[in-house]
Amino acid sequence: MTRLGAVVIIGATIFLIACGGGASSDSGQSQQSKSSGDRQVGVEEFGMTDEQLVTSIERAESLIASCMAEAGFDYVPIDPVTFRGAMDALTSAPGLTDAEFVAQYGYGISTLPPTQAFGAGEENTRNYEQLSPPDQVAYKRNLWGDNVEATFVIMLENEDFSGAGGCTKKAIDQVFTDEQRKANYLNPFDAQVQQDSRMVDALKKWSGCMREAGYDYESPDDAEREVTDRLNALTKGADPRTLIGSDKDKLTQLQGLERAVAQADHDCFEKFVTDVEQQVERDISGRN
């Protein structure tokens, strides 16, 4: 995952350009036992290897399709390549470098509008648009439950399934372990990286750099979490674009704060952490 990959994007849905992909007979419940014998440390989401991540996406998407069919709706499983491309697109913008993205969008938490009203792949979007308005409401409720912003793409990228509902939750419950579904889950690979003495020292320097810039955080996660918590408190689950009056003014202020904090974070991270983190990750994963 990228540095910005852990950001929870409120209201963001992803435009997926291809659909397909089949099911797999492997269950995520056996992922940890499978990986325990692997020499390679799983560096993907939830500590999975590349193969395990692809298998999990395929299986979950197949289960979602079956669940939606039982509810009377067509759903075409999203293939892993398209799915992973959508995950990568969560914290990027076409034509922008990471530095340019930070300058324009900060972390991309309060600053990025939804890319489209419905994000489950081009073919699913066409099927959805052909439904009557009541059936469209039912489709989204069956697919995502009460929280239509908690798409599988967003939750998997952010390693947080706490908002899951509908057929998506049913699939996640079958594919991912109890531990992976906990709200306070910490990727085992990320934990190893964070606990390395070199990273501990680097993050202390990052924290000192942030204090000099006027922000008191122990870790980058704390900085991102504060922006997310403030946005959630302000919107209370509503689309940020619907805010009016003083709430809209507060959103504008939050967006300014987010850009400022993210810029300081980016500069301090590049100065003290990036090179150290890359070396530690290479050492732990065994990848050059």
PDB file of C-alpha atoms in Angstrom:
ATOM      1  CA  MET A   1       0.000   0.000   0.000  1.00  0.00           C
ATOM      2  CA  THR A   2       1.053   3.564  -0.536  1.00  0.00           C
ATOM      3  CA  ARG A   3       1.547   6.120   2.194  1.00  0.00           C
ATOM      4  CA  LEU A   4      -1.926   7.506   1.495  1.00  0.00           C
ATOM      5  CA  GLY A   5      -3.500   4.118   1.118  1.00  0.00           C
ATOM      6  CA  ALA A   6      -4.776   3.983   4.671  1.00  0.00           C
ATOM      7  CA  VAL A   7      -6.909   7.066   4.327  1.00  0.00           C
ATOM      8  CA  VAL A   8     -10.628   6.542   4.754  1.00  0.00           C
ATOM      9  CA  ILE A   9     -12.261   8.474   1.945  1.00  0.00           C
ATOM     10  CA  ILE A  10     -15.716   9.533   3.002  1.00  0.00           C
ATOM     11  CA  GLY A  11     -18.236   9.492   0.194  1.00  0.00           C
ATOM     12  CA  ALA A  12     -15.775   8.320  -2.447  1.00  0.00           C
ATOM     13  CA  THR A  13     -16.950   5.667  -4.872  1.00  0.00           C
ATOM     14  CA  ILE A  14     -14.785   4.208  -7.569  1.00  0.00           C
ATOM     15  CA  PHE A  15     -15.238   4.072 -11.305  1.00  0.00           C
ATOM     16  CA  LEU A  16     -14.257   0.568 -12.362  1.00  0.00           C
ATOM     17  CA  ILE A  17     -13.681   0.076 -16.052  1.00  0.00           C
ATOM     18  CA  ALA A  18     -14.020  -3.682 -16.416  1.00  0.00           C
ATOM     19  CA  CYS A  19     -15.924  -6.515 -14.826  1.00  0.00           C
ATOM     20  CA  GLY A  20     -15.642 -10.269 -14.608  1.00  0.00           C
ATOM     21  CA  GLY A  21     -13.574 -12.727 -12.601  1.00  0.00           C
ATOM     22  CA  GLY A  22     -14.501 -16.073 -11.195  1.00  0.00           C
ATOM     23  CA  ALA A  23     -14.791 -17.708  -7.835  1.00  0.00           C
ATOM     24  CA  SER A  24     -12.193 -19.672  -5.966  1.00  0.00           C
ATOM     25  CA  SER A  25     -12.694 -22.578  -3.629  1.00  0.00           C
ATOM     26  CA  ASP A  26     -10.097 -21.252  -1.172  1.00  0.00           C
ATOM     27  CA  SER A  27     -11.507 -19.459   1.866  1.00  0.00           C
ATOM     28  CA  GLY A  28      -9.892 -16.523   3.590  1.00  0.00           C
ATOM     29  CA  GLN A  29     -10.387 -18.399   6.855  1.00  0.00           C
ATOM     30  CA  SER A  30      -7.331 -20.453   5.902  1.00  0.00           C
ATOM     31  CA  GLN A  31      -5.194 -17.554   4.712  1.00  0.00           C
ATOM     32  CA  GLN A  32      -3.146 -17.238   7.871  1.00  0.00           C
ATOM     33  CA  SER A  33      -2.484 -20.963   8.122  1.00  0.00           C
ATOM     34  CA  LYS A  34      -1.444 -21.000   4.468  1.00  0.00           C
ATOM     35  CA  SER A  35       0.858 -18.018   4.796  1.00  0.00           C
ATOM     36  CA  SER A  36       2.492 -19.267   7.982  1.00  0.00           C
ATOM     37  CA  GLY A  37       4.536 -21.665   5.922  1.00  0.00           C
ATOM     38  CA  ASP A  38       5.438 -19.158   3.263  1.00  0.00           C
ATOM     39  CA  ARG A  39       8.926 -17.720   3.298  1.00  0.00           C
ATOM     40  CA  GLN A  40       7.677 -14.477   1.802  1.00  0.00           C
ATOM     41  CA  VAL A  41       6.007 -12.073   4.195  1.00  0.00           C
ATOM     42  CA  GLY A  42       2.584 -11.019   2.974  1.00  0.00           C
ATOM     43  CA  VAL A  43       2.874  -7.328   2.143  1.00  0.00           C
ATOM     44  CA  GLU A  44      -0.587  -6.741   0.692  1.00  0.00           C
ATOM     45  CA  GLU A  45      -3.741  -5.711   2.558  1.00  0.00           C
ATOM     46  CA  PHE A  46      -4.403  -7.694   5.753  1.00  0.00           C
ATOM     47  CA  GLY A  47      -0.952  -9.254   5.544  1.00  0.00           C
ATOM     48  CA  MET A  48      -1.837 -11.294   2.468  1.00  0.00           C
ATOM     49  CA  THR A  49       0.461 -12.340  -0.344  1.00  0.00           C
ATOM     50  CA  ASP A  50      -0.364 -11.258  -3.893  1.00  0.00           C
ATOM     51  CA  GLU A  51      -1.944 -14.635  -4.594  1.00  0.00           C
ATOM     52  CA  GLN A  52      -4.048 -14.575  -1.435  1.00  0.00           C
ATOM     53  CA  LEU A  53      -5.309 -11.072  -2.172  1.00  0.00           C
ATOM     54  CA  VAL A  54      -6.382 -12.047  -5.689  1.00  0.00           C
ATOM     55  CA  THR A  55      -8.097 -15.169  -4.355  1.00  0.00           C
ATOM     56  CA  SER A  56      -9.928 -13.159  -1.699  1.00  0.00           C
ATOM     57  CA  ILE A  57     -11.180 -10.629  -4.242  1.00  0.00           C
ATOM     58  CA  GLU A  58     -12.361 -13.356  -6.605  1.00  0.00           C
ATOM     59  CA  ARG A  59     -14.152 -15.304  -3.894  1.00  0.00           C
ATOM     60  CA  ALA A  60     -15.805 -12.264  -2.294  1.00  0.00           C
ATOM     61  CA  GLU A  61     -16.979 -10.887  -5.633  1.00  0.00           C
ATOM     62  CA  SER A  62     -18.451 -14.272  -6.557  1.00  0.00           C
ATOM     63  CA  LEU A  63     -20.276 -14.480  -3.227  1.00  0.00           C
ATOM     64  CA  ILE A  64     -21.615 -10.948  -3.658  1.00  0.00           C
ATOM     65  CA  ALA A  65     -22.970 -11.892  -7.089  1.00  0.00           C
ATOM     66  CA  SER A  66     -24.694 -14.986  -5.680  1.00  0.00           C
ATOM     67  CA  CYS A  67     -26.194 -13.017  -2.815  1.00  0.00           C
ATOM     68  CA  MET A  68     -27.463 -10.304  -5.154  1.00  0.00           C
ATOM     69  CA  ALA A  69     -28.970 -12.945  -7.443  1.00  0.00           C
ATOM     70  CA  GLU A  70     -30.896 -14.377  -4.486  1.00  0.00           C
ATOM     71  CA  ALA A  71     -32.281 -10.869  -3.912  1.00  0.00           C
ATOM     72  CA  GLY A  72     -33.359 -10.713  -7.563  1.00  0.00           C
ATOM     73  CA  PHE A  73     -30.598  -8.470  -8.920  1.00  0.00           C
ATOM     74  CA  ASP A  74     -27.871  -8.953 -11.516  1.00  0.00           C
ATOM     75  CA  TYR A  75     -24.327  -8.298 -10.302  1.00  0.00           C
ATOM     76  CA  VAL A  76     -21.248  -9.007 -12.405  1.00  0.00           C
ATOM     77  CA  PRO A  77     -18.181  -9.892 -10.280  1.00  0.00           C
ATOM     78  CA  ILE A  78     -15.339  -7.392 -10.661  1.00  0.00           C
ATOM     79  CA  ASP A  79     -12.110  -9.024 -11.791  1.00  0.00           C
ATOM     80  CA  PRO A  80      -9.031  -8.694  -9.545  1.00  0.00           C
ATOM     81  CA  VAL A  81      -7.001  -6.588 -11.997  1.00  0.00           C
ATOM     82  CA  THR A  82      -9.740  -3.983 -12.296  1.00  0.00           C
ATOM     83  CA  PHE A  83     -10.442  -4.199  -8.574  1.00  0.00           C
ATOM     84  CA  ARG A  84      -6.825  -3.562  -7.599  1.00  0.00           C
ATOM     85  CA  GLY A  85      -6.599  -0.731 -10.084  1.00  0.00           C
ATOM     86  CA  ALA A  86      -9.571   0.867  -8.361  1.00  0.00           C
ATOM     87  CA  MET A  87      -7.891   0.444  -4.970  1.00  0.00           C
ATOM     88  CA  ASP A  88      -4.792   2.198  -6.267  1.00  0.00           C
ATOM     89  CA  ALA A  89      -6.927   5.009  -7.692  1.00  0.00           C
ATOM     90  CA  LEU A  90      -8.422   5.867  -4.309  1.00  0.00           C
ATOM     91  CA  THR A  91      -5.604   8.221  -3.395  1.00  0.00           C
ATOM     92  CA  SER A  92      -4.402   9.383  -6.768  1.00  0.00           C
ATOM     93  CA  ALA A  93      -5.523  11.709  -9.508  1.00  0.00           C
ATOM     94  CA  PRO A  94      -4.674  11.429 -13.210  1.00  0.00           C
ATOM     95  CA  GLY A  95      -1.592  13.424 -14.146  1.00  0.00           C
ATOM     96  CA  LEU A  96      -0.648  14.357 -10.573  1.00  0.00           C
ATOM     97  CA  THR A  97       2.460  13.288  -8.702  1.00  0.00           C
ATOM     98  CA  ASP A  98       2.152  12.417  -5.010  1.00  0.00           C
ATOM     99  CA  ALA A  99       3.421  15.880  -4.085  1.00  0.00           C
ATOM    100  CA  GLU A 100       0.930  17.548  -6.426  1.00  0.00           C
ATOM    101  CA  PHE A 101      -1.890  15.410  -5.066  1.00  0.00           C
ATOM    102  CA  VAL A 102      -1.067  16.435  -1.487  1.00  0.00           C
ATOM    103  CA  ALA A 103      -0.902  20.116  -2.442  1.00  0.00           C
ATOM    104  CA  GLN A 104      -4.305  19.973  -4.128  1.00  0.00           C
ATOM    105  CA  TYR A 105      -6.202  17.411  -2.060  1.00  0.00           C
ATOM    106  CA  GLY A 106      -4.273  16.895   1.158  1.00  0.00           C
ATOM    107  CA  TYR A 107      -4.976  13.334   2.225  1.00  0.00           C
ATOM    108  CA  GLY A 108      -8.067  13.170   0.018  1.00  0.00           C
ATOM    109  CA  ILE A 109     -10.405  12.791   3.003  1.00  0.00           C
ATOM    110  CA  SER A 110     -12.582  15.913   3.046  1.00  0.00           C
ATOM    111  CA  THR A 111     -11.370  17.313  -0.267  1.00  0.00           C
ATOM    112  CA  LEU A 112     -12.297  14.665  -2.839  1.00  0.00           C
ATOM    113  CA  PRO A 113     -15.889  14.568  -4.108  1.00  0.00           C
ATOM    114  CA  PRO A 114     -17.432  11.246  -5.132  1.00  0.00           C
ATOM    115  CA  THR A 115     -16.237  10.275  -8.596  1.00  0.00           C
ATOM    116  CA  GLN A 116     -19.708   9.075  -9.498  1.00  0.00           C
ATOM    117  CA  ALA A 117     -23.023   8.314  -7.803  1.00  0.00           C
ATOM    118  CA  PHE A 118     -22.615   4.554  -8.114  1.00  0.00           C
ATOM    119  CA  GLY A 119     -19.395   2.622  -8.223  1.00  0.00           C
ATOM    120  CA  ALA A 120     -19.550  -1.108  -8.842  1.00  0.00           C
ATOM    121  CA  GLY A 121     -18.161  -1.433 -12.321  1.00  0.00           C
ATOM    122  CA  GLU A 122     -19.254  -0.263 -15.739  1.00  0.00           C
ATOM    123  CA  GLU A 123     -21.521  -3.223 -16.457  1.00  0.00           C
ATOM    124  CA  ASN A 124     -23.149  -3.105 -13.024  1.00  0.00           C
ATOM    125  CA  THR A 125     -23.657   0.618 -13.459  1.00  0.00           C
ATOM    126  CA  ARG A 126     -25.533   0.024 -16.718  1.00  0.00           C
ATOM    127  CA  ASN A 127     -27.711  -2.599 -15.050  1.00  0.00           C
ATOM    128  CA  TYR A 128     -28.382  -0.272 -12.136  1.00  0.00           C
ATOM    129  CA  GLU A 129     -29.364   2.649 -14.358  1.00  0.00           C
ATOM    130  CA  GLN A 130     -31.992   0.513 -16.087  1.00  0.00           C
ATOM    131  CA  LEU A 131     -33.797  -0.119 -12.795  1.00  0.00           C
ATOM    132  CA  SER A 132     -36.737   1.896 -11.535  1.00  0.00           C
ATOM    133  CA  PRO A 133     -35.945   4.428  -8.757  1.00  0.00           C
ATOM    134  CA  PRO A 134     -37.373   2.134  -6.017  1.00  0.00           C
ATOM    135  CA  ASP A 135     -35.378  -0.808  -7.378  1.00  0.00           C
ATOM    136  CA  GLN A 136     -32.224   1.336  -7.474  1.00  0.00           C
ATOM    137  CA  VAL A 137     -32.654   2.028  -3.770  1.00  0.00           C
ATOM    138  CA  ALA A 138     -33.196  -1.676  -3.120  1.00  0.00           C
ATOM    139  CA  TYR A 139     -30.193  -2.614  -5.257  1.00  0.00           C
ATOM    140  CA  LYS A 140     -27.808  -0.421  -3.286  1.00  0.00           C
ATOM    141  CA  ARG A 141     -29.299  -1.483   0.041  1.00  0.00           C
ATOM    142  CA  ASN A 142     -28.904  -5.153  -0.837  1.00  0.00           C
ATOM    143  CA  LEU A 143     -25.361  -4.585  -2.086  1.00  0.00           C
ATOM    144  CA  TRP A 144     -24.049  -2.310   0.689  1.00  0.00           C
ATOM    145  CA  GLY A 145     -26.633  -2.162   3.469  1.00  0.00           C
ATOM    146  CA  ASP A 146     -27.348   1.151   5.190  1.00  0.00           C
ATOM    147  CA  ASN A 147     -23.911   2.619   4.451  1.00  0.00           C
ATOM    148  CA  VAL A 148     -23.785   2.862   0.666  1.00  0.00           C
ATOM    149  CA  GLU A 149     -20.342   4.494   0.878  1.00  0.00           C
ATOM    150  CA  ALA A 150     -18.810   1.348   2.414  1.00  0.00           C
ATOM    151  CA  THR A 151     -17.887  -0.369  -0.838  1.00  0.00           C
ATOM    152  CA  PHE A 152     -15.702  -3.462  -0.895  1.00  0.00           C
ATOM    153  CA  VAL A 153     -12.986  -1.568  -2.792  1.00  0.00           C
ATOM    154  CA  ILE A 154     -12.717   1.194  -0.203  1.00  0.00           C
ATOM    155  CA  MET A 155     -12.887  -1.109   2.813  1.00  0.00           C
ATOM    156  CA  LEU A 156     -10.294  -3.550   1.489  1.00  0.00           C
ATOM    157  CA  GLU A 157      -7.879  -0.751   0.606  1.00  0.00           C
ATOM    158  CA  ASN A 158      -8.289   0.777   4.069  1.00  0.00           C
ATOM    159  CA  GLU A 159      -8.206  -2.581   5.892  1.00  0.00           C
ATOM    160  CA  ASP A 160     -11.399  -1.661   7.724  1.00  0.00           C
ATOM    161  CA  PHE A 161     -14.617  -3.639   7.267  1.00  0.00           C
ATOM    162  CA  SER A 162     -16.478  -1.983  10.143  1.00  0.00           C
ATOM    163  CA  GLY A 163     -18.919  -0.203   7.813  1.00  0.00           C
ATOM    164  CA  ALA A 164     -19.848  -3.284   5.777  1.00  0.00           C
ATOM    165  CA  GLY A 165     -23.466  -4.193   5.131  1.00  0.00           C
ATOM    166  CA  GLY A 166     -25.727  -6.113   2.786  1.00  0.00           C
ATOM    167  CA  CYS A 167     -24.330  -8.747   0.456  1.00  0.00           C
ATOM    168  CA  THR A 168     -20.892  -7.174   0.755  1.00  0.00           C
ATOM    169  CA  LYS A 169     -20.794  -7.921   4.488  1.00  0.00           C
ATOM    170  CA  LYS A 170     -22.073 -11.455   3.976  1.00  0.00           C
ATOM    171  CA  ALA A 171     -19.254 -12.109   1.518  1.00  0.00           C
ATOM    172  CA  ILE A 172     -16.615 -10.488   3.718  1.00  0.00           C
ATOM    173  CA  ASP A 173     -17.729 -12.587   6.699  1.00  0.00           C
ATOM    174  CA  GLN A 174     -17.132 -15.754   4.676  1.00  0.00           C
ATOM    175  CA  VAL A 175     -13.828 -14.762   3.098  1.00  0.00           C
ATOM    176  CA  PHE A 176     -11.942 -12.920   5.840  1.00  0.00           C
ATOM    177  CA  THR A 177     -10.983 -14.108   9.304  1.00  0.00           C
ATOM    178  CA  ASP A 178     -12.462 -12.845  12.563  1.00  0.00           C
ATOM    179  CA  GLU A 179      -9.176 -11.083  13.290  1.00  0.00           C
ATOM    180  CA  GLN A 180      -9.133  -9.343   9.907  1.00  0.00           C
ATOM    181  CA  ARG A 181     -12.676  -8.085  10.456  1.00  0.00           C
ATOM    182  CA  LYS A 182     -11.881  -6.388  13.759  1.00  0.00           C
ATOM    183  CA  ALA A 183     -12.033  -2.587  13.668  1.00  0.00           C
ATOM    184  CA  ASN A 184      -8.630  -2.293  15.367  1.00  0.00           C
ATOM    185  CA  TYR A 185      -6.909  -4.769  13.035  1.00  0.00           C
ATOM    186  CA  LEU A 186      -3.248  -4.079  12.348  1.00  0.00           C
ATOM    187  CA  ASN A 187      -1.609  -5.578   9.288  1.00  0.00           C
ATOM    188  CA  PRO A 188       1.133  -7.913  10.610  1.00  0.00           C
ATOM    189  CA  PHE A 189       3.598  -6.688   7.997  1.00  0.00           C
ATOM    190  CA  ASP A 190       2.900  -3.073   8.917  1.00  0.00           C
ATOM    191  CA  ALA A 191       3.314  -3.985  12.590  1.00  0.00           C
ATOM    192  CA  GLN A 192       6.755  -5.461  11.934  1.00  0.00           C
ATOM    193  CA  VAL A 193       7.780  -2.358  10.032  1.00  0.00           C
ATOM    194  CA  GLN A 194       6.525   0.014  12.724  1.00  0.00           C
ATOM    195  CA  GLN A 195       8.239  -1.932  15.498  1.00  0.00           C
ATOM    196  CA  ASP A 196      11.632  -1.887  13.806  1.00  0.00           C
ATOM    197  CA  SER A 197      13.993   0.333  15.815  1.00  0.00           C
ATOM    198  CA  ARG A 198      14.954   2.267  12.691  1.00  0.00           C
ATOM    199  CA  MET A 199      11.319   3.163  12.035  1.00  0.00           C
ATOM    200  CA  VAL A 200      10.703   4.043  15.680  1.00  0.00           C
ATOM    201  CA  ASP A 201      13.576   6.515  15.509  1.00  0.00           C
ATOM    202  CA  ALA A 202      12.461   7.887  12.141  1.00  0.00           C
ATOM    203  CA  LEU A 203       8.896   8.471  13.351  1.00  0.00           C
ATOM    204  CA  LYS A 204      10.170  10.289  16.430  1.00  0.00           C
ATOM    205  CA  LYS A 205      11.999  12.648  14.077  1.00  0.00           C
ATOM    206  CA  TRP A 206       8.818  12.981  11.999  1.00  0.00           C
ATOM    207  CA  SER A 207       6.839  13.892  15.114  1.00  0.00           C
ATOM    208  CA  GLY A 208       9.421  16.526  16.075  1.00  0.00           C
ATOM    209  CA  CYS A 209       9.324  17.949  12.557  1.00  0.00           C
ATOM    210  CA  MET A 210       5.518  18.181  12.732  1.00  0.00           C
ATOM    211  CA  ARG A 211       5.679  20.005  16.073  1.00  0.00           C
ATOM    212  CA  GLU A 212       8.011  22.549  14.523  1.00  0.00           C
ATOM    213  CA  ALA A 213       5.361  23.048  11.829  1.00  0.00           C
ATOM    214  CA  GLY A 214       2.712  23.599  14.516  1.00  0.00           C
ATOM    215  CA  TYR A 215       1.077  20.158  14.667  1.00  0.00           C
ATOM    216  CA  ASP A 216       1.310  17.742  17.602  1.00  0.00           C
ATOM    217  CA  TYR A 217       0.990  14.132  16.388  1.00  0.00           C
ATOM    218  CA  GLU A 218       2.780  10.963  17.408  1.00  0.00           C
ATOM    219  CA  SER A 219       2.290   9.258  14.048  1.00  0.00           C
ATOM    220  CA  PRO A 220       0.989   9.952  10.528  1.00  0.00           C
ATOM    221  CA  ASP A 221      -2.041   7.794  11.308  1.00  0.00           C
ATOM    222  CA  ASP A 222      -2.977  10.211  14.089  1.00  0.00           C
ATOM    223  CA  ALA A 223      -2.928  13.128  11.672  1.00  0.00           C
ATOM    224  CA  GLU A 224      -5.154  11.381   9.146  1.00  0.00           C
ATOM    225  CA  ARG A 225      -7.490  10.062  11.844  1.00  0.00           C
ATOM    226  CA  GLU A 226      -8.117  13.532  13.224  1.00  0.00           C
ATOM    227  CA  VAL A 227      -9.231  14.801   9.820  1.00  0.00           C
ATOM    228  CA  THR A 228     -11.450  11.755   9.335  1.00  0.00           C
ATOM    229  CA  ASP A 229     -13.027  12.123  12.793  1.00  0.00           C
ATOM    230  CA  ARG A 230     -13.722  15.808  12.226  1.00  0.00           C
ATOM    231  CA  LEU A 231     -15.331  15.105   8.874  1.00  0.00           C
ATOM    232  CA  ASN A 232     -17.498  12.335  10.310  1.00  0.00           C
ATOM    233  CA  ALA A 233     -18.617  14.605  13.156  1.00  0.00           C
ATOM    234  CA  LEU A 234     -19.485  17.339  10.679  1.00  0.00           C
ATOM    235  CA  THR A 235     -21.305  15.295   8.051  1.00  0.00           C
ATOM    236  CA  LYS A 236     -22.883  12.644  10.313  1.00  0.00           C
ATOM    237  CA  GLY A 237     -22.892  10.301   7.344  1.00  0.00           C
ATOM    238  CA  ALA A 238     -24.280  12.798   4.837  1.00  0.00           C
ATOM    239  CA  ASP A 239     -22.692  13.576   1.472  1.00  0.00           C
ATOM    240  CA  PRO A 240     -20.312  16.516   2.135  1.00  0.00           C
ATOM    241  CA  ARG A 241     -21.623  18.187  -1.015  1.00  0.00           C
ATOM    242  CA  THR A 242     -25.025  18.595   0.628  1.00  0.00           C
ATOM    243  CA  LEU A 243     -23.747  20.734   3.494  1.00  0.00           C
ATOM    244  CA  ILE A 244     -25.048  24.299   3.593  1.00  0.00           C
ATOM    245  CA  GLY A 245     -24.633  27.439   5.676  1.00  0.00           C
ATOM    246  CA  SER A 246     -22.266  27.269   8.622  1.00  0.00           C
ATOM    247  CA  ASP A 247     -21.649  23.555   8.097  1.00  0.00           C
ATOM    248  CA  LYS A 248     -20.421  24.250   4.570  1.00  0.00           C
ATOM    249  CA  ASP A 249     -18.122  26.945   5.974  1.00  0.00           C
ATOM    250  CA  LYS A 250     -16.800  24.454   8.525  1.00  0.00           C
ATOM    251  CA  LEU A 251     -16.130  21.969   5.731  1.00  0.00           C
ATOM    252  CA  THR A 252     -14.141  24.599   3.840  1.00  0.00           C
ATOM    253  CA  GLN A 253     -12.104  25.293   6.984  1.00  0.00           C
ATOM    254  CA  LEU A 254     -11.519  21.569   7.503  1.00  0.00           C
ATOM    255  CA  GLN A 255     -10.352  21.194   3.922  1.00  0.00           C
ATOM    256  CA  GLY A 256      -7.856  23.996   4.447  1.00  0.00           C
ATOM    257  CA  LEU A 257      -6.600  22.347   7.623  1.00  0.00           C
ATOM    258  CA  GLU A 258      -6.332  18.999   5.876  1.00  0.00           C
ATOM    259  CA  ARG A 259      -4.204  20.427   3.072  1.00  0.00           C
ATOM    260  CA  ALA A 260      -1.924  22.196   5.542  1.00  0.00           C
ATOM    261  CA  VAL A 261      -1.464  19.178   7.806  1.00  0.00           C
ATOM    262  CA  ALA A 262      -0.966  16.814   4.864  1.00  0.00           C
ATOM    263  CA  GLN A 263       1.635  19.123   3.319  1.00  0.00           C
ATOM    264  CA  ALA A 264       3.617  19.289   6.559  1.00  0.00           C
ATOM    265  CA  ASP A 265       3.216  15.525   6.969  1.00  0.00           C
ATOM    266  CA  HIS A 266       4.436  14.907   3.426  1.00  0.00           C
ATOM    267  CA  ASP A 267       7.467  17.145   3.829  1.00  0.00           C
ATOM    268  CA  CYS A 268       8.460  15.671   7.205  1.00  0.00           C
ATOM    269  CA  PHE A 269       7.832  12.125   6.001  1.00  0.00           C
ATOM    270  CA  GLU A 270       9.993  12.610   2.922  1.00  0.00           C
ATOM    271  CA  LYS A 271      12.754  14.117   5.040  1.00  0.00           C
ATOM    272  CA  PHE A 272      12.884  11.572   7.857  1.00  0.00           C
ATOM    273  CA  VAL A 273      10.878   8.447   7.085  1.00  0.00           C
ATOM    274  CA  THR A 274      10.530   7.504   3.410  1.00  0.00           C
ATOM    275  CA  ASP A 275      14.023   6.116   2.803  1.00  0.00           C
ATOM    276  CA  VAL A 276      14.111   4.360   6.173  1.00  0.00           C
ATOM    277  CA  GLU A 277      10.693   2.805   5.634  1.00  0.00           C
ATOM    278  CA  GLN A 278      11.601   1.508   2.183  1.00  0.00           C
ATOM    279  CA  GLN A 279      14.765  -0.106   3.508  1.00  0.00           C
ATOM    280  CA  VAL A 280      12.971  -1.692   6.478  1.00  0.00           C
ATOM    281  CA  GLU A 281      10.223  -3.029   4.217  1.00  0.00           C
ATOM    282  CA  ARG A 282      12.819  -4.548   1.894  1.00  0.00           C
ATOM    283  CA  ASP A 283      14.648  -6.162   4.805  1.00  0.00           C
ATOM    284  CA  ILE A 284      11.485  -7.662   6.324  1.00  0.00           C
ATOM    285  CA  SER A 285       9.863  -8.802   3.086  1.00  0.00           C
ATOM    286  CA  GLY A 286      13.042 -10.116   1.526  1.00  0.00           C
ATOM    287  CA  ARG A 287      12.241  -8.199  -1.646  1.00  0.00           C
ATOM    288  CA  ASN A 288      14.927  -6.100  -3.304  1.00  0.00           C
TER     289      ASN A 288
END
